[in-house]
């Protein structure tokens, strides 16, 4: 009996030592309100406040590195690479701090992380083609007169590639490929299909697809599926009354 009474006393003392749940300074609802107000103020500033070109470039880089942006990169750097680059523009006190050379380097790196022409989920679509044409990326394409690439061409396409050369079609496609490879051994052959400039119909389709906004779309996010689960403001759970 003494041991039982002692156990009860210990549990009671332990319960008394647990601090009562304190009301947070700002409830979750309050943080939600702050988030909405901050967003509206940010959008207003971006639309109306004077912003220098270098700052605008830096902000665009930060936007790409934001938590609500997912990039399927075509580079081996992979997930989170944009944020790793963007951190070079932010000082320890949270302000933008960079020189113009650093900004240029980071901008190039982030563009390389985002833009991709690979035929997989990283494909950026027509915008990557436009970007490539704008910076003269055609000049950086390698010699495509290789057995590996030429074997991907039909006979008709292969023989069309002979135009402007001294190479004549051979009876066997394999021999025609070999002759074209030999012809460009010291030169550079780029198939027209590899050039960056997109076809006019691709531009028209992309422009049409992004030209219209559905009626009633006011730019607000749909929060109907939002739940009350934990989020980054989990510490601000609704306070006890």
mmCIF file of N, CA, C and O in Angstrom, residues 11 20 29 59 105 117 141 143 145 151 154 164 173 211 216 233:
data_model
loop_
_atom_site.group_PDB
_atom_site.id
_atom_site.type_symbol
_atom_site.label_atom_id
_atom_site.label_comp_id
_atom_site.label_asym_id
_atom_site.label_seq_id
_atom_site.Cartn_x
_atom_site.Cartn_y
_atom_site.Cartn_z
ATOM 1 N N UNK A 11 3.321 10.240 -9.651
ATOM 2 C CA UNK A 11 2.621 10.577 -10.894
ATOM 3 C C UNK A 11 1.958 11.937 -10.779
ATOM 4 O O UNK A 11 1.922 12.721 -11.718
ATOM 5 N N UNK A 20 1.562 23.928 -18.624
ATOM 6 C CA UNK A 20 0.313 23.986 -19.388
ATOM 7 C C UNK A 20 0.575 24.529 -20.786
ATOM 8 O O UNK A 20 1.514 25.281 -21.025
ATOM 9 N N UNK A 29 -4.712 30.799 -37.824
ATOM 10 C CA UNK A 29 -5.554 31.668 -38.653
ATOM 11 C C UNK A 29 -4.885 33.019 -38.867
ATOM 12 O O UNK A 29 -4.936 33.597 -39.953
ATOM 13 N N UNK A 59 15.653 38.622 -58.546
ATOM 14 C CA UNK A 59 14.356 38.172 -58.034
ATOM 15 C C UNK A 59 13.785 37.043 -58.886
ATOM 16 O O UNK A 59 13.151 36.115 -58.359
ATOM 17 N N UNK A 105 26.800 34.892 -63.566
ATOM 18 C CA UNK A 105 27.143 33.467 -63.455
ATOM 19 C C UNK A 105 25.959 32.672 -62.931
ATOM 20 O O UNK A 105 25.606 31.611 -63.475
ATOM 21 N N UNK A 117 16.086 20.418 -73.637
ATOM 22 C CA UNK A 117 15.467 19.917 -74.872
ATOM 23 C C UNK A 117 15.458 18.391 -74.896
ATOM 24 O O UNK A 117 15.148 17.790 -75.927
ATOM 25 N N UNK A 141 26.365 23.023 -81.290
ATOM 26 C CA UNK A 141 25.994 21.646 -81.588
ATOM 27 C C UNK A 141 27.205 20.911 -82.163
ATOM 28 O O UNK A 141 27.977 21.485 -82.937
ATOM 29 N N UNK A 143 29.347 17.802 -84.277
ATOM 30 C CA UNK A 143 29.259 17.170 -85.591
ATOM 31 C C UNK A 143 28.348 15.942 -85.493
ATOM 32 O O UNK A 143 28.599 15.037 -84.710
ATOM 33 N N UNK A 145 27.672 13.969 -88.037
ATOM 34 C CA UNK A 145 28.028 12.963 -89.042
ATOM 35 C C UNK A 145 28.744 11.811 -88.351
ATOM 36 O O UNK A 145 29.949 11.593 -88.503
ATOM 37 N N UNK A 151 22.530 6.560 -88.339
ATOM 38 C CA UNK A 151 21.741 5.321 -88.371
ATOM 39 C C UNK A 151 20.294 5.569 -87.966
ATOM 40 O O UNK A 151 19.433 4.706 -88.160
ATOM 41 N N UNK A 154 16.238 7.897 -92.025
ATOM 42 C CA UNK A 154 15.714 7.048 -93.090
ATOM 43 C C UNK A 154 16.607 7.206 -94.321
ATOM 44 O O UNK A 154 17.428 8.135 -94.403
ATOM 45 N N UNK A 164 24.826 19.339 -101.301
ATOM 46 C CA UNK A 164 25.878 20.292 -100.987
ATOM 47 C C UNK A 164 27.216 19.644 -100.706
ATOM 48 O O UNK A 164 28.182 20.344 -100.394
ATOM 49 N N UNK A 173 22.649 1.493 -97.740
ATOM 50 C CA UNK A 173 22.551 2.643 -96.832
ATOM 51 C C UNK A 173 23.762 2.701 -95.911
ATOM 52 O O UNK A 173 24.280 3.791 -95.615
ATOM 53 N N UNK A 211 -2.520 32.023 -74.510
ATOM 54 C CA UNK A 211 -3.018 33.375 -74.754
ATOM 55 C C UNK A 211 -4.305 33.675 -74.010
ATOM 56 O O UNK A 211 -4.634 34.827 -73.777
ATOM 57 N N UNK A 216 -13.787 33.809 -65.418
ATOM 58 C CA UNK A 216 -13.975 33.628 -63.977
ATOM 59 C C UNK A 216 -12.680 33.359 -63.242
ATOM 60 O O UNK A 216 -12.662 33.289 -62.023
ATOM 61 N N UNK A 233 3.696 26.144 -40.625
ATOM 62 C CA UNK A 233 3.321 26.923 -39.454
ATOM 63 C C UNK A 233 2.673 26.029 -38.405
ATOM 64 O O UNK A 233 1.762 26.433 -37.684
#
